[in-house]
mmCIF file of C-alpha atoms in Angstrom:
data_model
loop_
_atom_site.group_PDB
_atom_site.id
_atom_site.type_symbol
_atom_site.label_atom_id
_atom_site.label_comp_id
_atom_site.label_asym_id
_atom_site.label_seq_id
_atom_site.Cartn_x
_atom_site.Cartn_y
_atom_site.Cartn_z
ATOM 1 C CA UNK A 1474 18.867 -31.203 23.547
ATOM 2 C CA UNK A 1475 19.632 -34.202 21.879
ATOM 3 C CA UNK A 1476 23.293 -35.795 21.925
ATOM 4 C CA UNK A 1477 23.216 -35.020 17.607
ATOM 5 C CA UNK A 1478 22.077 -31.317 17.968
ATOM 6 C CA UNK A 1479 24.245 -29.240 15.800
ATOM 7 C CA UNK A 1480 25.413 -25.799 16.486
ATOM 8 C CA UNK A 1481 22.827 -24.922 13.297
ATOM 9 C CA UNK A 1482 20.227 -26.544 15.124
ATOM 10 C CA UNK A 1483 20.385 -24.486 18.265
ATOM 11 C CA UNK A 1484 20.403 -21.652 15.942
ATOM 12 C CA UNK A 1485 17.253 -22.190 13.961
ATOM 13 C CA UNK A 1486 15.679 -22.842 17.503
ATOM 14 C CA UNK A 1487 16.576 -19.617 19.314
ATOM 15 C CA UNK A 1488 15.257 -17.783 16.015
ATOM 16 C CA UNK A 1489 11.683 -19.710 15.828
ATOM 17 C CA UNK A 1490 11.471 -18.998 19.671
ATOM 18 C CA UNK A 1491 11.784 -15.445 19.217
ATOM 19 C CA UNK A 1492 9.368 -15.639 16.181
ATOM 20 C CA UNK A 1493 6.642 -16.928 18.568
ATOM 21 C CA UNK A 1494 7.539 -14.621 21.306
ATOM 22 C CA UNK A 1495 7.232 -11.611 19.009
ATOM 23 C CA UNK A 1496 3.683 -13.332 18.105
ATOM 24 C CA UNK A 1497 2.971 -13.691 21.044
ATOM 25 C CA UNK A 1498 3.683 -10.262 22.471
ATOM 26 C CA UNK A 1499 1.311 -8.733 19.387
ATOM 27 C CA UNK A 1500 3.714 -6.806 17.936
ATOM 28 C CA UNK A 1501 3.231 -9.499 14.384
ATOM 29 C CA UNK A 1502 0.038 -9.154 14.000
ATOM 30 C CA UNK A 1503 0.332 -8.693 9.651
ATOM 31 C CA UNK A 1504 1.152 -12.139 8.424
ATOM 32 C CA UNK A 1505 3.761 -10.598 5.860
ATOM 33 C CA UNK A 1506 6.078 -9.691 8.271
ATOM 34 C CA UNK A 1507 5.607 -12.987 10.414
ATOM 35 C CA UNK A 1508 6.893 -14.284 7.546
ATOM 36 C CA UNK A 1509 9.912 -12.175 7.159
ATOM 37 C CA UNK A 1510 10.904 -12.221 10.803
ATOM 38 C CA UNK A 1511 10.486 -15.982 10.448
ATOM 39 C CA UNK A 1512 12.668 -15.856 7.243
ATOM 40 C CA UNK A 1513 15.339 -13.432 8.498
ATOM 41 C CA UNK A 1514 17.805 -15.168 11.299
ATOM 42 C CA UNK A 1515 19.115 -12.157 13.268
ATOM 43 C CA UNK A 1516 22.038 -14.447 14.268
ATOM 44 C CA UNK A 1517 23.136 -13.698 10.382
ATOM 45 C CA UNK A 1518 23.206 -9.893 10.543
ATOM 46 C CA UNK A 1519 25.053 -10.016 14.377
ATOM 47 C CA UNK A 1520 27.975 -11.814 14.293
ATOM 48 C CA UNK A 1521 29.291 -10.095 17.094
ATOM 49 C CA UNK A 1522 27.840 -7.724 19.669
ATOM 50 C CA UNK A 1523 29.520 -5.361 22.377
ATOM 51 C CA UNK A 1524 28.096 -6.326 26.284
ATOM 52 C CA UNK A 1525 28.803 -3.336 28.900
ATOM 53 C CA UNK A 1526 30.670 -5.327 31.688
ATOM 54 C CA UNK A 1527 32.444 -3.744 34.307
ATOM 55 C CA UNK A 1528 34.366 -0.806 33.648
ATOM 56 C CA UNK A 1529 34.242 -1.528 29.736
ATOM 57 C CA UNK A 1530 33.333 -3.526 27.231
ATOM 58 C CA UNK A 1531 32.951 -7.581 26.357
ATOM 59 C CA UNK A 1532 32.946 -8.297 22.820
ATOM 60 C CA UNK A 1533 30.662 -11.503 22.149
ATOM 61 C CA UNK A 1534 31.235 -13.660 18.771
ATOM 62 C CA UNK A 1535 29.099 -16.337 17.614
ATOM 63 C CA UNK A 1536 33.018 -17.766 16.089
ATOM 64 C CA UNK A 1537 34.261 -17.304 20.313
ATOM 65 C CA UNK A 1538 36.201 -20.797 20.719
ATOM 66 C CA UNK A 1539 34.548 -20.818 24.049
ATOM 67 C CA UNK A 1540 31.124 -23.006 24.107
ATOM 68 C CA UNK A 1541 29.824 -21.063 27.107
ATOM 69 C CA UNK A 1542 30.514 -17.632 25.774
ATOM 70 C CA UNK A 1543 29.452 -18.709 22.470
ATOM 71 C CA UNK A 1544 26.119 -19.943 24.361
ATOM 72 C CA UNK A 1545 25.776 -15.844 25.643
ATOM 73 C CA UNK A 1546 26.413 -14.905 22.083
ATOM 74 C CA UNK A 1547 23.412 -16.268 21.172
ATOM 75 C CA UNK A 1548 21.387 -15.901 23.903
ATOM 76 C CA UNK A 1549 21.516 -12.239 23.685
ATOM 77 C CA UNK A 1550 21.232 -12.136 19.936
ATOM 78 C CA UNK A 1551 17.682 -13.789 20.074
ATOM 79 C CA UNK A 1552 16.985 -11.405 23.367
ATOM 80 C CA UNK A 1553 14.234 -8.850 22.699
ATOM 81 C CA UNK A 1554 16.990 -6.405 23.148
ATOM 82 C CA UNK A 1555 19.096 -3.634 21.406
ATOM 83 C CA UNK A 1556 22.307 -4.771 20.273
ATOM 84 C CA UNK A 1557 25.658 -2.128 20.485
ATOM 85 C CA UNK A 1558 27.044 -3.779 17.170
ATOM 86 C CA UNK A 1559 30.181 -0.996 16.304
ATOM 87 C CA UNK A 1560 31.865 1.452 18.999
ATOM 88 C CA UNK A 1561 34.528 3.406 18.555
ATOM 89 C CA UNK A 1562 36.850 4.883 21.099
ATOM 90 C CA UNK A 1563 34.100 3.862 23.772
ATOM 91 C CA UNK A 1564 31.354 5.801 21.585
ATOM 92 C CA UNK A 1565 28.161 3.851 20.293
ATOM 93 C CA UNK A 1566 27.854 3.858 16.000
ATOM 94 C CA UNK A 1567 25.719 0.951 15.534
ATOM 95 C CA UNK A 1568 23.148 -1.115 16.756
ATOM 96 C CA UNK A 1569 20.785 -3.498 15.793
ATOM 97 C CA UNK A 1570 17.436 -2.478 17.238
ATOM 98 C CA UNK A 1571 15.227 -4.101 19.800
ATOM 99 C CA UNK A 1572 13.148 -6.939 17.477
ATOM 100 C CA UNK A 1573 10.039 -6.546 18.722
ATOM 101 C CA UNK A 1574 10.287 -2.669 17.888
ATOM 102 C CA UNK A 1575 11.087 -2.859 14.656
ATOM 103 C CA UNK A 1576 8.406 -5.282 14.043
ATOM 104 C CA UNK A 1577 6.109 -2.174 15.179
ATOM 105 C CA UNK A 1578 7.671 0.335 13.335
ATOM 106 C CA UNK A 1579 7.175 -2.422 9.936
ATOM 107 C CA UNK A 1580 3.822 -2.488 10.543
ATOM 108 C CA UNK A 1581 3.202 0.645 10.929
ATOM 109 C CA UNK A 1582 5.107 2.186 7.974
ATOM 110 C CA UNK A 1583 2.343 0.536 6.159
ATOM 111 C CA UNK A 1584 4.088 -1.033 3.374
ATOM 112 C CA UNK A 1585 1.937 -1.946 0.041
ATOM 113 C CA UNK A 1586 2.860 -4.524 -2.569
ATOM 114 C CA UNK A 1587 5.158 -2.171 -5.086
ATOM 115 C CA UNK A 1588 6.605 0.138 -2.635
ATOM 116 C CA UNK A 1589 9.961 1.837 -2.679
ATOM 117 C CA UNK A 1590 11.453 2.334 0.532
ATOM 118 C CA UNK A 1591 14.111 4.658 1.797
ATOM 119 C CA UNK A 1592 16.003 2.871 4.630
ATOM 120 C CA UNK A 1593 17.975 6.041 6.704
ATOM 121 C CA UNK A 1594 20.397 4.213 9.162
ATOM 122 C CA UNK A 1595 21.315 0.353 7.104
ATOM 123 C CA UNK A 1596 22.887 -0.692 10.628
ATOM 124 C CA UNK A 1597 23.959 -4.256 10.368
ATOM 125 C CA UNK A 1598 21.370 -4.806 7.489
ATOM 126 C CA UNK A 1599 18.832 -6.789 9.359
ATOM 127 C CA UNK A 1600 15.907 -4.417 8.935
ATOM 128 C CA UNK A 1601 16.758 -4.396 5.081
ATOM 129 C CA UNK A 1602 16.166 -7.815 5.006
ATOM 130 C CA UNK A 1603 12.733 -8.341 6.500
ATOM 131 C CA UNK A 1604 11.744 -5.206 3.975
ATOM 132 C CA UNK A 1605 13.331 -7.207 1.437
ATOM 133 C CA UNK A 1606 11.633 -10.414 2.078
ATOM 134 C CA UNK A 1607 8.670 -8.325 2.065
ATOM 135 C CA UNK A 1608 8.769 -6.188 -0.580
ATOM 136 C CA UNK A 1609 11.834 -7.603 -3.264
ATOM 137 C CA UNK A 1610 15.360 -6.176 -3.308
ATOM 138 C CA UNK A 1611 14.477 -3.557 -6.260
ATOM 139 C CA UNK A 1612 12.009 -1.833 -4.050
ATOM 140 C CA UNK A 1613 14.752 -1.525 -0.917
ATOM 141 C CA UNK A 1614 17.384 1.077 -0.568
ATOM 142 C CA UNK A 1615 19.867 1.775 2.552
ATOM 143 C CA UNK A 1616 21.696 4.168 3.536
ATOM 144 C CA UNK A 1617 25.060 4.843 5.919
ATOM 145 C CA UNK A 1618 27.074 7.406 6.423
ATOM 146 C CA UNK A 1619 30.142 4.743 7.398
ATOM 147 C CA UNK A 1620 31.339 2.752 4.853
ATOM 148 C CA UNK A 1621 32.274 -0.093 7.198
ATOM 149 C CA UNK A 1622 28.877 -0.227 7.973
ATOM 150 C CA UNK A 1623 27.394 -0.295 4.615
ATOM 151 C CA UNK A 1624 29.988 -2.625 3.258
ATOM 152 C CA UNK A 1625 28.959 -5.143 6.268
ATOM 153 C CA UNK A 1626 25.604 -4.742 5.796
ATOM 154 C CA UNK A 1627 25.944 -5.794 2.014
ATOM 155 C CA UNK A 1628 28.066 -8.865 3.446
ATOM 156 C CA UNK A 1629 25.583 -10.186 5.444
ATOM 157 C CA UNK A 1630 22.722 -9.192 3.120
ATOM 158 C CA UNK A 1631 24.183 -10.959 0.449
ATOM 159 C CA UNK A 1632 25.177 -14.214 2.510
ATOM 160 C CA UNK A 1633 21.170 -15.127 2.702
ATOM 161 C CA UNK A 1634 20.793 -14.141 -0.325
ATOM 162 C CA UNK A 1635 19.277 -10.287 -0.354
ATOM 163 C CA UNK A 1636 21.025 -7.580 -2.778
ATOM 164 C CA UNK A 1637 18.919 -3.944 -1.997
ATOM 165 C CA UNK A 1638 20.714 -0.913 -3.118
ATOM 166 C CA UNK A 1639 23.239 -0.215 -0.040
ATOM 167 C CA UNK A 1640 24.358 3.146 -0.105
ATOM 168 C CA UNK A 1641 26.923 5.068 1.546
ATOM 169 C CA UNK A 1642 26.274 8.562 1.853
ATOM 170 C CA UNK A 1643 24.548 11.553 4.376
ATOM 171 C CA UNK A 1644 21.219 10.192 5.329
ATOM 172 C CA UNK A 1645 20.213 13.915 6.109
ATOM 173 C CA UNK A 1646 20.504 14.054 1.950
ATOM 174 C CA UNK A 1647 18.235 11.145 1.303
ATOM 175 C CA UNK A 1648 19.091 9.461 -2.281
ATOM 176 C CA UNK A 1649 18.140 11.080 -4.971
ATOM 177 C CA UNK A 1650 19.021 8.728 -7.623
ATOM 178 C CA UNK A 1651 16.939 5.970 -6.389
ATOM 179 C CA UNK A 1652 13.723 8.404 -6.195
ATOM 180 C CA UNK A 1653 10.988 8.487 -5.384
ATOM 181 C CA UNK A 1654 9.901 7.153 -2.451
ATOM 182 C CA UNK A 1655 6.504 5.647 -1.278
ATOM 183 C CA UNK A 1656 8.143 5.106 2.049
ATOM 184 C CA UNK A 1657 10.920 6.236 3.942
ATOM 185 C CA UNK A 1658 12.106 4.415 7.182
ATOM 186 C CA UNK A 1659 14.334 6.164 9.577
ATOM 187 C CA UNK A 1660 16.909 4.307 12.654
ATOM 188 C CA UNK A 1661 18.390 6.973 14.014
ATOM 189 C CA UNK A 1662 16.969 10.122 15.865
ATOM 190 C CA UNK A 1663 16.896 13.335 14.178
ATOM 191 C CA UNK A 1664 16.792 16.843 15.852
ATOM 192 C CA UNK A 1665 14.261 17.845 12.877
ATOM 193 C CA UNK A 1666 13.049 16.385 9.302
ATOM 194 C CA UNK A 1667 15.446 17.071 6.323
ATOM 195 C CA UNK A 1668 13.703 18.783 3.803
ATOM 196 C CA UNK A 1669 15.414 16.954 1.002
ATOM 197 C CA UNK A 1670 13.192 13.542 2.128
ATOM 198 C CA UNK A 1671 9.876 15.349 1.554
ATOM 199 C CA UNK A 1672 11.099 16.353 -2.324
ATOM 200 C CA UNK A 1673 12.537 12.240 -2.602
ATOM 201 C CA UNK A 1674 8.842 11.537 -2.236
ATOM 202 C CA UNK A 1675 5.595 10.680 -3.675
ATOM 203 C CA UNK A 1676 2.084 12.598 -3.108
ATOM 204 C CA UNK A 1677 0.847 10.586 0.069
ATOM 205 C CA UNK A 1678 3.804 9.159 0.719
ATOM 206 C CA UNK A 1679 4.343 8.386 4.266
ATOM 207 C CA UNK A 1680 7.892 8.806 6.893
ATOM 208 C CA UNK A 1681 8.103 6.923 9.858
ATOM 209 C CA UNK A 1682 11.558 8.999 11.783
ATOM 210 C CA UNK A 1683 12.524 8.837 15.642
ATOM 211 C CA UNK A 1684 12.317 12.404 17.350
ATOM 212 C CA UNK A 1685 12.578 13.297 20.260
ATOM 213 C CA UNK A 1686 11.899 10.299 22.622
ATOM 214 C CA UNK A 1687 8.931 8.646 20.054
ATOM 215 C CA UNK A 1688 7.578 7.721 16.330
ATOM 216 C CA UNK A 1689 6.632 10.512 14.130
ATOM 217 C CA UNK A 1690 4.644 9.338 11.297
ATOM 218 C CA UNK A 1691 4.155 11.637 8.621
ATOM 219 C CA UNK A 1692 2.319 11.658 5.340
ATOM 220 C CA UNK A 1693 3.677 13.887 2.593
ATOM 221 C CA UNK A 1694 1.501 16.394 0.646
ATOM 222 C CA UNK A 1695 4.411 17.432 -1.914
ATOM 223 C CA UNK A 1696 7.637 18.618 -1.962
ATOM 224 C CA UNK A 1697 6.992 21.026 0.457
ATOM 225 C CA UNK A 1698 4.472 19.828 3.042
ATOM 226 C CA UNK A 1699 4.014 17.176 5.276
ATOM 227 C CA UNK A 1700 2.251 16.633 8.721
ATOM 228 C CA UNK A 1701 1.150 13.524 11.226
ATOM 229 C CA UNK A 1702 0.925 12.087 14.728
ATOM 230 C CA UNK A 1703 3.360 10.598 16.989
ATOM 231 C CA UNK A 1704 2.895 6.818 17.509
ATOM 232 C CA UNK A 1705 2.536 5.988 21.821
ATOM 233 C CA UNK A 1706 5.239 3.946 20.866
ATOM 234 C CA UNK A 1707 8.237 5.312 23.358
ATOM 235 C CA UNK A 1708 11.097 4.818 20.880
ATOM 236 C CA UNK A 1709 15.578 5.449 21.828
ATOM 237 C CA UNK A 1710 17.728 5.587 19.065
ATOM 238 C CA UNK A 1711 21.582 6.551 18.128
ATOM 239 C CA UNK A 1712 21.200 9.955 16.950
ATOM 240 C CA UNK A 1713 21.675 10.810 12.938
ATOM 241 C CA UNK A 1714 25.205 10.832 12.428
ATOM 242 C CA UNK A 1715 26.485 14.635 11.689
ATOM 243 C CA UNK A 1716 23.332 16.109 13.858
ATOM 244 C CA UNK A 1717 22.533 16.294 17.598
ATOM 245 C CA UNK A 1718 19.344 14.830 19.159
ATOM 246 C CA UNK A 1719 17.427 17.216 21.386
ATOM 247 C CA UNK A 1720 18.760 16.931 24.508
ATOM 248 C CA UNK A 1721 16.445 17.243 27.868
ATOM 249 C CA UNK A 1722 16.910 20.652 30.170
ATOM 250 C CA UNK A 1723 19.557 20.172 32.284
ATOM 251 C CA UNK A 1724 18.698 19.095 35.797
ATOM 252 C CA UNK A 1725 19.133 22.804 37.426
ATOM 253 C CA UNK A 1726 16.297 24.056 35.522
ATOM 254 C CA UNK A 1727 14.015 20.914 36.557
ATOM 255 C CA UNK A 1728 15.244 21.063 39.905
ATOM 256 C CA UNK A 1729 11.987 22.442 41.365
ATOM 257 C CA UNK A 1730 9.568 19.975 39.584
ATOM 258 C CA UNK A 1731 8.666 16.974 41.577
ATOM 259 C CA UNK A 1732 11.181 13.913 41.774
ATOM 260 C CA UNK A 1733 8.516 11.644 39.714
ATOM 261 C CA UNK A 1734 8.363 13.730 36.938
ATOM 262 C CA UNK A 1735 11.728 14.158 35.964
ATOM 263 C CA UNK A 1736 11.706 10.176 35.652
ATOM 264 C CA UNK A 1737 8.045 10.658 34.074
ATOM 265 C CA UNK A 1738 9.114 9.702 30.323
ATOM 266 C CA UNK A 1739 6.147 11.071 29.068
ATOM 267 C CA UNK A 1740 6.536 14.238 30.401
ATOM 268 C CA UNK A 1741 10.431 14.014 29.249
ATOM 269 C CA UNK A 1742 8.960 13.564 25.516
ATOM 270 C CA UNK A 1743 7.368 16.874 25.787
ATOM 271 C CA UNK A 1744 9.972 18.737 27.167
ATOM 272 C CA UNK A 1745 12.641 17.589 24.893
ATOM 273 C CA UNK A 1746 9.803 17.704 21.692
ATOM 274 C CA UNK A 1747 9.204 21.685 22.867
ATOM 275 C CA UNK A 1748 12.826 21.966 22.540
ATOM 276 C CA UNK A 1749 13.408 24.239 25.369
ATOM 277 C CA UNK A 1750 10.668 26.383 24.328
ATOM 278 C CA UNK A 1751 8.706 26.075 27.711
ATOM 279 C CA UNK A 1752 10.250 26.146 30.824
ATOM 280 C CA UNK A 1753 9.697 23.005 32.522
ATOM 281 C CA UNK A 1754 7.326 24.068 35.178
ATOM 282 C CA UNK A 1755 5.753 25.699 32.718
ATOM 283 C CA UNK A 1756 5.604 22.298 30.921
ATOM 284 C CA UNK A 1757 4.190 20.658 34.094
ATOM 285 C CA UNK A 1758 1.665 22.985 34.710
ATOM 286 C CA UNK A 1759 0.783 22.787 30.760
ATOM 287 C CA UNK A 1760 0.898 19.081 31.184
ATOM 288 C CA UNK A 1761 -1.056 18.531 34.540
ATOM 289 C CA UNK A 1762 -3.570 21.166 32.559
ATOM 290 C CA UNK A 1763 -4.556 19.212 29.346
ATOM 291 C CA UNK A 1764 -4.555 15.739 31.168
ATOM 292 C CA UNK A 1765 -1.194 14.401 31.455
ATOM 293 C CA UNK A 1766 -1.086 13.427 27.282
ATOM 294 C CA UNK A 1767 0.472 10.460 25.867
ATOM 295 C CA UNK A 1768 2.935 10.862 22.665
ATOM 296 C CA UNK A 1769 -0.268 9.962 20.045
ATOM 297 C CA UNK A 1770 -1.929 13.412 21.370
ATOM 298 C CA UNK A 1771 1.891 15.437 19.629
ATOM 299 C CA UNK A 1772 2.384 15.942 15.967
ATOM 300 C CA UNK A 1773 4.671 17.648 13.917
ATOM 301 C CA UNK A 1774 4.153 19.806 10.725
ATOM 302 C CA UNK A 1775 6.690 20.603 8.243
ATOM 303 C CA UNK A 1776 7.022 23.240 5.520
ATOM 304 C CA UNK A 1777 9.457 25.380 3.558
ATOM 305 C CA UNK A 1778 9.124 28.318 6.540
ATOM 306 C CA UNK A 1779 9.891 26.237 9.466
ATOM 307 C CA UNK A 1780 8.811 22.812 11.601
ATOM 308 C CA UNK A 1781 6.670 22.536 14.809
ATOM 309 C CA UNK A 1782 5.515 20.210 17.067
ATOM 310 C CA UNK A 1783 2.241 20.872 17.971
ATOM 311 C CA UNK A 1784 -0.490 18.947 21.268
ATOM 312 C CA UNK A 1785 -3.797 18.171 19.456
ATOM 313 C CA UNK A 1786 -4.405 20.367 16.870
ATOM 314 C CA UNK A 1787 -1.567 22.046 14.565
ATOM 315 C CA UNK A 1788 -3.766 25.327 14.355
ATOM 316 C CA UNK A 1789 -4.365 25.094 18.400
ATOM 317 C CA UNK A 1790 -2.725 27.186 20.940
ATOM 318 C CA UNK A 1791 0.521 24.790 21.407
ATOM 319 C CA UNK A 1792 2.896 25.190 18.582
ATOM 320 C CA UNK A 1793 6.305 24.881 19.117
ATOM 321 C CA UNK A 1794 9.756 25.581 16.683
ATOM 322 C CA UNK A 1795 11.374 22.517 16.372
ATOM 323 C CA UNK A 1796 14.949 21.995 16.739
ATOM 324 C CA UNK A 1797 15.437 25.484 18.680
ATOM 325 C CA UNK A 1798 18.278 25.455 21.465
ATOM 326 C CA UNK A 1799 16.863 25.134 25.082
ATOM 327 C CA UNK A 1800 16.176 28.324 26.674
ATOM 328 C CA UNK A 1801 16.960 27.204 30.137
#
């Protein structure tokens, strides 16, 4: 670094590295969102993040009087990491997702010019922004339950310039008043779809949600139907706030499946997907049966009488309730 290099200027260099990195990795492939990563400092929309660190937790602040912790401040802000960015009484809120998987789950909510998009989970703002850069502030809405998070997210939004509709309300609930949707975005992971989202949207519309362990992507027939594929993305998010995420069985009912497999994440993804419908040696021998399948083989199918999750084929032989309690 040079003797005149500014505080600024180590900034705006951490942020174009990541850019490239990101580029690098594949994960920017669409040029539009190049751009808005390459627009959007993360630095902004962190200000401070929580670092496990012994027994508890290290608060890091870009403001910390302290050059060198200042220097780790950064250093994990432009990390291709998740970010704990509000805990309360030792319990995570908030984060600010890993980078480069956001930049997958942009692409793949398959944004057009025009779009209105549902944000469920505003966080510190950041992913806002790039769908603002993308897309114009009129076509972005956010939601929180927490209004210190949604009035943060506003800050920081507004302090490069970005003014989306920031909401504060039950994600679960969707927003009505800003309907309807051509997308709808989701940060946190949900037990099962609300049915209010599918009547928030338009014909073809499509929902990108965590569930279980990956990416469900949806399309919407109507108010009362929709159905899609899991990405092979493996995605881990802070559960909705107000619901539970699907838990795996507990480790007495896996006891008697082989050591490997417990820590087998795919297999983990179907077990907690099936929702304690299938026993897990049932599961393994189901598994080991139809070829060991990745998350893109699942899908899930949503109407007025109930949700599944389904392997291959919605009309096949595996069907499964979502959102049951485990059996085992």
């Amino acid at each position: 670094m040079g003797a005149h290099t500014t505080g600024r200027d180590v900034r705006e260099l951490a942020h174009a590295a990541q850019v490239r990195e990101l580029t690098a990795a594949g994960v920017l492939q669409d040029p539009a969102w190049r751009a808005a990563f390459a627009a959007v400092p993360r630095h902004v929309f962190v200000p401070y993040f929580w670092t496990g660190r012994g027994a508890g937790h290290e608060r890091l602040w870009g403001e910390d009087p302290d050059p060198e912790r200042r220097a780790r401040w950064l250093r994990g802000v432009y990390t291709d990491a998740p970010l704990a960015t509000r805990l309360r009484d030792g319990e995570l809120l908030s984060s600010s997702s890993q980078p480069s998987l956001m930049a997958k789950m942009l692409e793949a909510l398959e944004v057009r010019d025009g779009d209105d998009v549902l944000e469920i989970g505003a966080g510190t703002g950041y992913n806002a922004a790039l769908l603002c850069h993308r897309l114009g502030d009129d076509h972005v809405t956010t939601v929180d339950l927490d209004e210190e998070i949604t009035e943060s997210a506003r800050a920081h939004l507004a302090r490069i310039g970005y003014r989306p509709t920031v909401v504060t309300g039950d994600g679960a609930r969707g927003c009505s008043s800003r309907a309807p949707f051509d997308r709808i975005l989701v940060t946190c992971t949900l037990p099962l779809i609300p049915p209010a989202w599918l009547g928030q949207c338009r014909p073809g519309a499509r929902i990108l949600a965590p569930l279980s362990t990956g990416l469900i992507a949806l399309t919407v027939r109507d108010a009362d139907f929709a159905e899609g594929r899991f990405l092979h993305t493996p995605a881990y998010f802070v559960p909705l706030r107000g619901a539970t995420a699907a838990a795996p069985p507990s480790a007495a009912a896996q006891e008697a499946l082989p050591y490997e497999l417990v820590e087998n994440e795919r297999f983990q993804f179907m077990l907690i997907l099936s929702a304690g419908a299938l026993h897990p040696r049932e599961g393994l021998d189901l598994w080991r049966r139809e070829g060991r399948p990745g998350r893109e083989r699942f899908g899930v199918t949503v109407t007025p009488e109930g949700q599944w999750s389904w392997l291959d084929d919605p009309q096949g032989p595996y069907v499964w309730p979502l959102g049951e309690a485990a059996s085992v």
